[in-house]
Coordinates of C-alpha atoms in Angstrom, one line a residue:
M1 CA -23.5 -73.4 -36.4
S2 CA -21.8 -70.5 -38.2
E3 CA -18.3 -69.5 -37.3
R4 CA -18.1 -66.7 -34.7
R5 CA -17.0 -63.4 -36.4
S6 CA -14.6 -60.8 -35.1
S7 CA -15.0 -57.1 -35.3
E8 CA -12.7 -54.8 -37.3
S9 CA -11.2 -53.8 -33.9
G10 CA -10.5 -57.5 -33.0
F11 CA -13.1 -58.3 -30.3
P12 CA -15.5 -61.2 -31.0
I13 CA -19.1 -60.5 -32.2
N14 CA -21.7 -62.6 -30.5
G15 CA -24.4 -64.3 -32.6
V16 CA -26.9 -63.1 -30.0
Y17 CA -26.7 -60.3 -27.5
T18 CA -28.9 -60.1 -24.4
E19 CA -29.3 -57.7 -21.4
A20 CA -26.4 -59.6 -19.7
D21 CA -24.0 -58.0 -22.3
L22 CA -24.9 -54.5 -21.4
P23 CA -22.4 -52.5 -19.3
E24 CA -23.3 -52.4 -15.7
D25 CA -23.0 -48.6 -15.5
L26 CA -25.1 -48.0 -18.6
D27 CA -27.1 -45.1 -17.3
S28 CA -24.0 -43.1 -16.3
R29 CA -22.3 -44.1 -19.6
L30 CA -25.2 -42.7 -21.6
G31 CA -26.5 -39.6 -20.0
G32 CA -29.0 -37.7 -22.1
P33 CA -28.5 -36.3 -25.6
G34 CA -26.5 -33.0 -25.2
E35 CA -25.4 -34.0 -21.7
F36 CA -22.0 -35.3 -20.4
P37 CA -20.5 -37.6 -21.5
Y38 CA -22.3 -37.0 -24.8
T39 CA -22.5 -40.6 -25.8
R40 CA -25.9 -40.0 -27.2
G41 CA -24.8 -36.9 -29.2
V42 CA -23.5 -33.4 -28.6
Y43 CA -26.9 -31.7 -29.0
P44 CA -30.2 -32.4 -27.2
T45 CA -32.3 -32.5 -30.4
M46 CA -29.6 -33.6 -32.9
Y47 CA -31.3 -34.1 -36.3
T48 CA -34.8 -33.7 -35.1
S49 CA -34.4 -29.9 -35.4
R50 CA -32.1 -29.8 -38.5
P51 CA -30.2 -32.4 -40.4
W52 CA -26.4 -32.7 -40.5
T53 CA -24.4 -30.4 -42.8
M54 CA -24.1 -32.0 -46.2
R55 CA -20.6 -31.3 -47.5
Q56 CA -19.2 -32.5 -50.8
Y57 CA -15.4 -32.6 -51.1
A58 CA -14.5 -31.1 -54.4
G59 CA -11.7 -29.3 -56.2
F60 CA -9.7 -30.1 -59.3
G61 CA -7.7 -28.5 -62.0
T62 CA -7.9 -24.7 -62.0
A63 CA -9.6 -22.4 -59.5
T64 CA -12.1 -21.5 -62.2
E65 CA -13.1 -25.1 -62.9
S66 CA -13.5 -25.8 -59.2
N67 CA -15.6 -22.7 -58.7
A68 CA -18.0 -23.9 -61.4
R69 CA -18.3 -27.3 -59.5
Y70 CA -19.0 -25.5 -56.2
H71 CA -21.8 -23.5 -57.9
Q72 CA -23.2 -26.8 -59.2
L73 CA -23.1 -28.4 -55.8
L74 CA -24.8 -25.4 -54.1
R75 CA -27.6 -25.4 -56.7
A76 CA -28.0 -29.1 -56.0
G77 CA -28.5 -28.5 -52.3
T78 CA -25.1 -28.8 -50.7
M79 CA -25.1 -26.9 -47.4
G80 CA -21.3 -26.6 -47.1
L81 CA -18.3 -26.6 -49.3
S82 CA -15.2 -28.9 -48.8
V83 CA -12.1 -28.0 -50.8
A84 CA -9.6 -30.5 -52.1
F85 CA -6.2 -29.0 -52.9
D86 CA -3.6 -30.5 -55.3
L87 CA -0.4 -32.1 -53.9
P88 CA 1.9 -29.1 -54.6
T89 CA -0.4 -26.8 -52.6
Q90 CA -0.6 -29.4 -49.8
M91 CA 3.2 -29.5 -49.6
G92 CA 3.6 -25.7 -49.8
Y93 CA 5.1 -25.5 -53.4
D94 CA 4.1 -23.2 -56.2
S95 CA 2.9 -24.8 -59.4
D96 CA 6.0 -23.7 -61.4
E97 CA 8.5 -25.3 -59.0
P98 CA 10.3 -28.4 -60.5
I99 CA 9.1 -30.6 -57.7
A100 CA 5.4 -29.9 -58.6
H101 CA 5.8 -31.1 -62.2
G102 CA 3.1 -33.6 -63.2
E103 CA 1.0 -33.0 -60.1
V104 CA -0.6 -29.6 -60.7
G105 CA -4.4 -29.8 -60.4
K106 CA -4.4 -33.6 -60.2
V107 CA -5.9 -34.5 -56.8
G108 CA -7.4 -31.1 -56.1
V109 CA -7.3 -27.4 -57.0
A110 CA -4.0 -25.6 -57.5
I111 CA -3.8 -22.4 -55.3
D112 CA -0.6 -20.4 -55.7
S113 CA -1.7 -16.9 -54.5
I114 CA -4.6 -14.7 -53.5
E115 CA -5.5 -14.4 -57.2
D116 CA -6.3 -18.1 -57.4
M117 CA -8.3 -17.9 -54.1
R118 CA -10.4 -15.0 -55.6
L119 CA -11.3 -17.2 -58.6
L120 CA -12.0 -20.2 -56.4
F121 CA -14.7 -18.4 -54.4
A122 CA -16.0 -16.0 -57.0
D123 CA -19.7 -15.1 -56.5
I124 CA -20.0 -17.4 -53.5
P125 CA -21.4 -15.7 -50.4
L126 CA -18.7 -16.5 -47.8
D127 CA -20.9 -15.1 -45.0
K128 CA -23.6 -17.7 -45.8
V129 CA -21.7 -20.9 -46.6
S130 CA -19.5 -23.0 -44.4
T131 CA -16.2 -24.0 -46.0
S132 CA -14.0 -26.9 -45.0
M133 CA -10.5 -26.9 -46.4
T134 CA -8.5 -30.2 -46.4
I135 CA -5.1 -28.6 -45.9
N136 CA -2.5 -29.4 -43.1
A137 CA 1.1 -28.1 -43.1
P138 CA 0.1 -24.9 -45.0
G139 CA -3.4 -24.8 -43.4
S140 CA -2.8 -21.3 -41.8
V141 CA -1.7 -20.0 -45.2
L142 CA -4.9 -21.1 -47.0
L143 CA -7.1 -19.8 -44.1
L144 CA -5.5 -16.4 -44.4
L145 CA -6.1 -16.3 -48.2
Y146 CA -9.7 -17.2 -47.6
Q147 CA -10.0 -14.4 -45.0
L148 CA -8.4 -11.9 -47.3
V149 CA -10.8 -12.7 -50.1
A150 CA -13.7 -12.5 -47.8
E151 CA -12.5 -9.0 -46.6
E152 CA -12.2 -7.9 -50.2
N153 CA -15.9 -8.7 -50.5
G154 CA -17.0 -6.9 -47.4
V155 CA -17.2 -10.1 -45.2
P156 CA -15.4 -9.7 -41.8
G157 CA -13.6 -12.5 -40.2
A158 CA -16.2 -12.6 -37.5
A159 CA -18.8 -13.7 -40.1
L160 CA -16.8 -16.6 -41.5
N161 CA -17.7 -20.3 -40.7
G162 CA -15.7 -23.3 -41.6
T163 CA -12.8 -25.5 -40.8
I164 CA -9.2 -26.1 -41.8
Q165 CA -7.9 -29.6 -41.2
N166 CA -4.6 -28.3 -39.9
D167 CA -3.8 -31.7 -38.3
I168 CA -0.1 -32.2 -38.8
L169 CA 0.5 -35.1 -36.5
K170 CA -1.5 -37.6 -38.5
E171 CA 0.6 -36.6 -41.5
Y172 CA 3.7 -38.1 -39.8
I173 CA 1.6 -41.3 -39.0
A174 CA -0.3 -42.0 -42.2
R175 CA -0.3 -39.6 -45.0
G176 CA 3.1 -37.8 -45.5
T177 CA 2.2 -34.3 -46.5
Y178 CA 4.3 -32.7 -43.8
I179 CA 6.8 -29.9 -44.3
F180 CA 8.3 -28.9 -40.9
P181 CA 9.5 -30.9 -37.9
P182 CA 6.9 -31.6 -35.2
K183 CA 7.8 -28.9 -32.7
P184 CA 7.5 -25.9 -35.1
S185 CA 4.5 -27.5 -36.7
L186 CA 2.8 -27.6 -33.3
R187 CA 3.8 -24.0 -32.7
L188 CA 2.1 -23.1 -36.0
V189 CA -1.1 -24.9 -34.9
A190 CA -1.1 -23.0 -31.6
D191 CA -0.5 -19.7 -33.3
T192 CA -3.5 -20.5 -35.5
F193 CA -5.7 -21.2 -32.4
A194 CA -4.7 -17.8 -30.9
Y195 CA -5.2 -15.9 -34.2
C196 CA -8.6 -17.4 -34.9
R197 CA -9.9 -16.8 -31.4
K198 CA -9.3 -13.1 -31.9
E199 CA -9.8 -12.6 -35.7
V200 CA -12.0 -15.5 -37.0
P201 CA -13.9 -16.5 -33.8
K202 CA -16.4 -18.9 -35.4
W203 CA -13.8 -20.8 -37.4
N204 CA -12.9 -24.4 -36.4
T205 CA -9.2 -24.2 -36.1
I206 CA -8.4 -27.8 -36.5
S207 CA -10.0 -31.0 -37.7
I208 CA -8.2 -33.7 -35.9
S209 CA -8.3 -36.6 -38.3
G210 CA -8.6 -40.3 -38.0
Y211 CA -9.9 -40.7 -41.6
H212 CA -6.4 -41.0 -43.2
M213 CA -5.2 -43.4 -40.6
A214 CA -8.3 -45.5 -41.3
E215 CA -7.6 -45.3 -45.0
A216 CA -4.1 -46.5 -44.3
G217 CA -5.5 -49.6 -42.5
A218 CA -6.2 -48.5 -38.9
T219 CA -9.0 -50.5 -37.1
P220 CA -11.9 -48.5 -35.6
A221 CA -10.2 -48.7 -32.1
Q222 CA -6.9 -47.6 -33.5
E223 CA -8.6 -44.8 -35.5
I224 CA -10.1 -43.1 -32.4
A225 CA -7.2 -44.0 -30.1
F226 CA -4.5 -42.4 -32.2
T227 CA -6.8 -39.5 -33.2
L228 CA -7.7 -38.6 -29.6
A229 CA -4.1 -39.0 -28.5
N230 CA -3.2 -36.4 -31.2
G231 CA -6.0 -34.2 -29.9
V232 CA -4.4 -34.4 -26.4
E233 CA -1.1 -33.3 -27.9
Y234 CA -2.7 -30.3 -29.6
V235 CA -4.4 -29.3 -26.3
R236 CA -1.1 -29.5 -24.5
A237 CA 0.6 -27.4 -27.2
A238 CA -2.1 -24.7 -26.9
L239 CA -1.9 -24.7 -23.1
A240 CA 1.9 -24.4 -23.3
A241 CA 1.5 -21.4 -25.5
G242 CA -0.5 -19.7 -22.8
L243 CA -4.1 -20.3 -24.0
A244 CA -6.8 -21.2 -21.5
V245 CA -8.5 -24.5 -22.3
D246 CA -12.0 -23.1 -22.6
D247 CA -10.7 -20.3 -24.9
F248 CA -9.8 -22.7 -27.7
A249 CA -11.2 -26.2 -27.0
P250 CA -14.8 -25.3 -28.2
R251 CA -13.4 -24.7 -31.7
L252 CA -11.6 -28.1 -31.9
S253 CA -13.3 -30.6 -34.3
F254 CA -12.6 -34.1 -35.5
F255 CA -12.8 -36.0 -38.8
F256 CA -13.5 -39.8 -39.0
V257 CA -14.2 -42.4 -41.6
A258 CA -17.5 -44.4 -41.9
R259 CA -16.9 -48.0 -43.0
T260 CA -19.5 -50.6 -44.2
T261 CA -19.3 -52.4 -40.8
L262 CA -22.3 -50.3 -39.7
L263 CA -22.8 -51.5 -36.1
E264 CA -19.2 -51.2 -35.1
E265 CA -19.0 -47.7 -36.7
V266 CA -22.0 -46.5 -34.7
A267 CA -20.4 -47.8 -31.6
K268 CA -17.0 -46.2 -32.5
F269 CA -18.5 -42.7 -32.8
R270 CA -20.4 -43.1 -29.5
A271 CA -17.2 -44.3 -27.7
A272 CA -15.1 -41.5 -29.1
R273 CA -17.5 -38.9 -27.7
K274 CA -17.4 -40.4 -24.3
I275 CA -13.6 -40.7 -24.1
W276 CA -13.0 -37.1 -25.3
A277 CA -15.6 -35.7 -22.8
R278 CA -13.9 -37.4 -19.9
L279 CA -10.4 -36.3 -21.0
M280 CA -11.4 -32.7 -21.4
R281 CA -13.2 -32.5 -18.1
D282 CA -11.0 -34.7 -15.9
D283 CA -7.5 -34.3 -17.4
F284 CA -7.6 -30.7 -18.6
G285 CA -10.1 -29.1 -16.3
A286 CA -12.5 -27.8 -18.9
K287 CA -15.6 -26.1 -17.5
D288 CA -17.4 -25.1 -20.7
P289 CA -19.5 -27.9 -22.0
K290 CA -18.6 -27.1 -25.5
S291 CA -15.0 -27.9 -24.7
M292 CA -16.0 -31.4 -23.8
M293 CA -18.1 -32.0 -26.9
L294 CA -16.5 -34.1 -29.6
R295 CA -17.9 -32.6 -32.8
F296 CA -16.9 -34.3 -36.0
H297 CA -17.2 -34.5 -39.8
T298 CA -17.4 -37.9 -41.5
Q299 CA -16.4 -39.1 -44.9
T300 CA -17.4 -42.4 -46.3
A301 CA -14.6 -44.9 -46.7
G302 CA -12.8 -44.3 -50.0
V303 CA -10.5 -47.3 -49.4
Q304 CA -13.5 -49.6 -49.5
L305 CA -14.6 -48.5 -53.0
T306 CA -13.7 -50.7 -55.9
A307 CA -12.8 -50.0 -59.5
Q308 CA -14.5 -53.3 -60.4
Q309 CA -18.3 -52.9 -60.8
P310 CA -18.1 -49.3 -59.6
E311 CA -21.9 -48.9 -59.4
V312 CA -21.8 -51.2 -56.4
N313 CA -20.1 -48.4 -54.6
L314 CA -23.4 -46.5 -54.6
V315 CA -24.6 -49.2 -52.2
R316 CA -21.5 -49.1 -50.1
V317 CA -21.6 -45.4 -49.7
A318 CA -25.3 -45.4 -48.7
V319 CA -24.5 -48.0 -45.9
Q320 CA -21.4 -46.0 -44.8
G321 CA -23.4 -42.8 -44.7
L322 CA -26.2 -44.5 -42.7
G323 CA -23.6 -45.5 -40.1
A324 CA -22.3 -41.9 -39.8
V325 CA -25.8 -40.6 -39.3
L326 CA -26.7 -43.2 -36.8
G327 CA -23.5 -42.4 -35.0
G328 CA -24.3 -38.7 -34.7
T329 CA -22.0 -36.9 -37.1
Q330 CA -22.3 -33.1 -37.5
S331 CA -21.4 -33.1 -41.2
L332 CA -21.0 -35.7 -43.9
H333 CA -19.3 -36.2 -47.2
T334 CA -20.4 -39.1 -49.3
N335 CA -17.9 -40.4 -51.8
S336 CA -18.9 -40.6 -55.5
F337 CA -19.2 -44.1 -56.9
D338 CA -16.4 -43.5 -59.4
E339 CA -13.7 -42.3 -57.1
A340 CA -11.8 -45.6 -57.2
I341 CA -11.2 -44.8 -60.9
A342 CA -10.6 -41.1 -61.1
L343 CA -11.9 -37.7 -60.0
P344 CA -15.7 -37.9 -59.8
T345 CA -17.8 -36.7 -62.7
E346 CA -20.5 -34.1 -62.2
K347 CA -23.2 -36.8 -62.3
A348 CA -21.4 -39.0 -59.8
A349 CA -20.9 -36.1 -57.4
R350 CA -24.6 -35.2 -57.7
L351 CA -25.6 -38.8 -56.9
A352 CA -23.4 -38.8 -53.9
L353 CA -25.2 -35.7 -52.6
R354 CA -28.6 -37.3 -53.4
T355 CA -27.6 -40.2 -51.2
Q356 CA -27.4 -37.9 -48.2
Q357 CA -30.6 -36.2 -49.1
V358 CA -32.5 -39.5 -49.3
L359 CA -31.2 -40.4 -45.8
A360 CA -32.2 -37.0 -44.5
Y361 CA -35.6 -36.6 -46.1
E362 CA -37.0 -40.0 -47.1
T363 CA -36.2 -42.0 -44.0
D364 CA -37.2 -41.6 -40.4
L365 CA -33.6 -41.2 -39.2
T366 CA -34.2 -37.5 -38.3
A367 CA -37.3 -38.3 -36.2
T368 CA -35.5 -39.4 -33.0
V369 CA -32.1 -38.9 -31.3
D370 CA -29.6 -41.8 -31.1
P371 CA -31.9 -44.7 -32.3
F372 CA -29.5 -47.4 -31.0
A373 CA -29.3 -46.2 -27.4
G374 CA -29.9 -49.2 -25.1
S375 CA -29.3 -51.7 -28.0
Y376 CA -27.7 -54.8 -26.5
V377 CA -25.2 -55.1 -29.4
V378 CA -24.3 -51.4 -29.9
E379 CA -23.9 -50.7 -26.2
A380 CA -21.7 -53.8 -25.8
M381 CA -19.6 -52.8 -28.8
T382 CA -19.4 -49.2 -27.6
A383 CA -17.9 -50.5 -24.3
E384 CA -15.5 -52.8 -26.2
I385 CA -14.2 -50.1 -28.5
E386 CA -13.8 -47.7 -25.6
A387 CA -11.8 -50.1 -23.6
A388 CA -9.6 -51.0 -26.6
A389 CA -9.0 -47.4 -27.6
V390 CA -8.2 -46.3 -24.0
E391 CA -5.6 -49.2 -23.8
L392 CA -4.0 -48.0 -27.0
M393 CA -3.9 -44.4 -25.8
E394 CA -2.1 -45.5 -22.7
R395 CA 0.5 -47.2 -24.9
V396 CA 1.0 -44.0 -26.7
A397 CA 1.3 -42.1 -23.4
D398 CA 3.9 -44.7 -22.3
H399 CA 6.2 -43.2 -25.0
G400 CA 5.9 -39.8 -23.3
S401 CA 3.6 -38.1 -25.8
A402 CA 2.0 -38.6 -29.2
V403 CA 5.0 -36.9 -30.8
D404 CA 7.4 -39.2 -29.0
A405 CA 5.3 -42.2 -30.1
I406 CA 5.3 -40.9 -33.7
E407 CA 9.1 -40.5 -33.6
A408 CA 9.4 -44.0 -32.3
G409 CA 7.2 -45.2 -35.2
F410 CA 4.6 -46.8 -32.8
Q411 CA 1.3 -45.7 -34.4
K412 CA 2.7 -46.3 -37.9
R413 CA 3.7 -49.9 -37.1
E414 CA 0.4 -50.7 -35.5
I415 CA -1.6 -49.4 -38.5
E416 CA 0.7 -51.2 -41.0
Q417 CA 0.2 -54.5 -39.1
S418 CA -3.6 -54.0 -39.4
A419 CA -3.4 -53.1 -43.1
Y420 CA -1.3 -56.2 -43.8
R421 CA -3.8 -58.4 -42.0
I422 CA -6.7 -56.9 -44.0
A423 CA -4.8 -57.4 -47.3
Q424 CA -4.1 -61.0 -46.5
E425 CA -7.8 -61.6 -45.7
I426 CA -8.9 -60.1 -49.0
D427 CA -6.3 -62.1 -50.9
S428 CA -7.4 -65.3 -49.3
G429 CA -11.1 -64.6 -49.7
E430 CA -11.7 -64.6 -46.0
R431 CA -12.8 -61.0 -46.2
V432 CA -15.4 -60.7 -49.0
V433 CA -15.3 -57.7 -51.3
V434 CA -18.2 -57.9 -53.7
G435 CA -17.1 -57.6 -57.3
L436 CA -13.4 -58.0 -56.4
N437 CA -12.9 -61.5 -54.9
R438 CA -16.5 -62.7 -55.0
F439 CA -19.5 -62.1 -57.3
T440 CA -17.2 -61.0 -60.1
V441 CA -18.2 -60.5 -63.8
D442 CA -16.2 -61.5 -66.9
E443 CA -16.4 -58.1 -68.5
E444 CA -16.7 -54.6 -67.1
E445 CA -18.9 -52.0 -68.7
P446 CA -16.9 -49.2 -70.3
Y447 CA -16.6 -46.1 -68.1
E448 CA -15.3 -42.7 -69.1
P449 CA -13.6 -41.0 -66.2
L450 CA -13.1 -37.3 -65.6
R451 CA -9.6 -36.3 -66.7
V452 CA -7.5 -33.3 -65.8
D453 CA -6.0 -31.3 -68.7
P454 CA -2.2 -31.4 -68.4
A455 CA -2.1 -27.9 -69.9
I456 CA -3.2 -26.6 -66.4
E457 CA 0.4 -26.7 -65.2
A458 CA 1.6 -24.4 -68.0
A459 CA -1.3 -22.0 -67.4
Q460 CA -0.6 -21.8 -63.7
A461 CA 3.1 -21.1 -64.4
E462 CA 2.0 -18.3 -66.8
R463 CA -0.2 -16.8 -64.1
L464 CA 2.6 -16.9 -61.6
A465 CA 5.1 -15.2 -64.0
R466 CA 2.5 -12.5 -64.6
L467 CA 1.9 -12.1 -60.8
R468 CA 5.6 -11.7 -60.0
A469 CA 6.0 -9.2 -62.8
E470 CA 3.1 -7.0 -61.8
R471 CA 3.4 -7.0 -58.0
D472 CA 5.6 -4.8 -55.8
G473 CA 8.6 -7.0 -55.4
D474 CA 10.2 -4.8 -52.7
A475 CA 7.0 -4.9 -50.6
V476 CA 6.9 -8.7 -50.9
A477 CA 10.5 -9.0 -49.8
R478 CA 9.9 -6.8 -46.8
A479 CA 6.8 -8.8 -45.8
L480 CA 8.6 -12.1 -46.1
A481 CA 11.5 -10.7 -44.0
D482 CA 9.0 -9.8 -41.3
L483 CA 7.6 -13.3 -41.5
R484 CA 11.1 -14.8 -41.1
A485 CA 11.7 -12.6 -38.1
A486 CA 8.5 -13.8 -36.4
A487 CA 9.3 -17.4 -37.2
D488 CA 12.8 -17.0 -35.7
G489 CA 11.3 -15.4 -32.6
T490 CA 8.2 -16.0 -30.5
D491 CA 5.6 -13.7 -32.2
N492 CA 2.5 -15.1 -33.7
V493 CA 3.5 -15.8 -37.3
L494 CA 0.0 -15.5 -38.8
Y495 CA 0.0 -11.7 -38.7
P496 CA 3.1 -11.1 -40.8
M497 CA 2.0 -14.1 -42.9
K498 CA -1.3 -12.4 -43.7
A499 CA 0.6 -9.2 -44.7
A500 CA 2.8 -11.1 -47.0
L501 CA -0.1 -12.8 -48.7
R502 CA -1.9 -9.5 -49.0
A503 CA 1.2 -8.1 -50.8
R504 CA 0.7 -11.1 -53.2
A505 CA 3.5 -13.4 -51.9
T506 CA 2.8 -16.9 -53.1
V507 CA 2.0 -20.0 -51.1
G508 CA 5.4 -21.4 -52.1
E509 CA 7.3 -18.2 -51.0
V510 CA 5.5 -18.1 -47.6
C511 CA 6.2 -21.8 -46.9
G512 CA 9.7 -21.5 -48.3
T513 CA 10.4 -18.7 -45.8
L514 CA 9.2 -21.0 -42.9
R515 CA 11.3 -23.8 -44.3
E516 CA 14.4 -21.6 -44.1
A517 CA 13.5 -20.8 -40.4
W518 CA 12.3 -24.2 -39.2
G519 CA 13.9 -26.7 -41.5
L520 CA 12.3 -29.8 -43.1
Y521 CA 11.2 -33.0 -41.4
R522 CA 12.9 -36.2 -42.7
P523 CA 11.5 -39.4 -41.1
T524 CA 14.8 -41.2 -41.7
D525 CA 16.4 -38.8 -39.3
R526 CA 14.0 -40.0 -36.6
F527 CA 13.2 -43.7 -37.0

């Protein structure tokens, strides 16, 4: 008899499941598709009326290069754009600042000012595409630049669709691209909620992310527990700022990973929807059904890709994408097979998109809603993950709040313990990774990765020098002073921030002004 396996979340997986393994309250746990508690999906028809949005995360080097990639993806059939920013932009630094040296354009596109944003979206119809921007601490800054460019092209804020990640809490837990301390960071998030409700009403103001925690080693149960706990903190911050729950909650969205453990991933997505629906209705008194719907984007698991035999990643990504679709995602990014080596080549990015298109148009996945509903194994796993996630959320709450737990290092320690266990299992061979610790080859085929030209940094510095020489310096100084006054007070900072960006203040100057007002976050001061 084979050894009994455990799930990624730690509960045992039975060799056989029967009706006896189903939760006793299955009917109430399920509901119908598009009905509370949304276990079966947030919309009644799901993919039977239209497939999920196919996004491809892209951005590298200069805005002009990234713009060319976006046009290629749109021609290939991408339905939404997903922008990757370089590390200096993510940290709120201009490309010519000393701290940015060596990182300009490396992991995404460098955006220093409205001029770069104009190039990034040149000749792209912003009223017809949906754009997701993976940006957190300076998320409001990049959103305003996007809105300004749209307005220059005659597209009002009311016509814009998209998402900014804007999830600062997970940065303290797993990723590290924070700027300000938690309290002013939460204020900035709440100001963005209020601004978008009035000025960009169809924009998703936050994408509360478990993806990066999963990439850092979180189990599926940890991923949804810590993500939803962060979601609770954002809801509380918005309520404390005077917003009504049904005024902002319908625009909240989430971002999860899809691993190769397909059955558990499907169960994870279904459990997350159920937990969030109950939280919003019972704990926060939401009345609008849209406030209770956990809508989410999924990205396939980059951490599971290998540099060894990279073509095998095509298979991994297909399985991961399948899990996301069976779990009911609203949009999906499929990683390119070469991303464990370098930025994806054009061919690899196209193959990643074709993977989604095969799932959508050559399979019968879009013929019916929630194909696993009633499955002995998936329903049992859904209940197991839900119970484990709720228990972890209670442990977060025991600290007082998600921020208190972050400052105590709770989530970070839990994830690091899981990551260490996974690394040990891979090293010992207990966890099989094809091509890495089993089924290896003596020699790898040569592969030529995409490389970013180091001259980009100098070119960005020249553009910044020209911008500062040509703009009205006094107007910029006045606008930044207005921003500082709002940051020191209680006014919504996005309105003076937009004025400063329109006057051609740079991303670094805007973020630097907020640094002066709010200070920097240093983990060693807290833990």
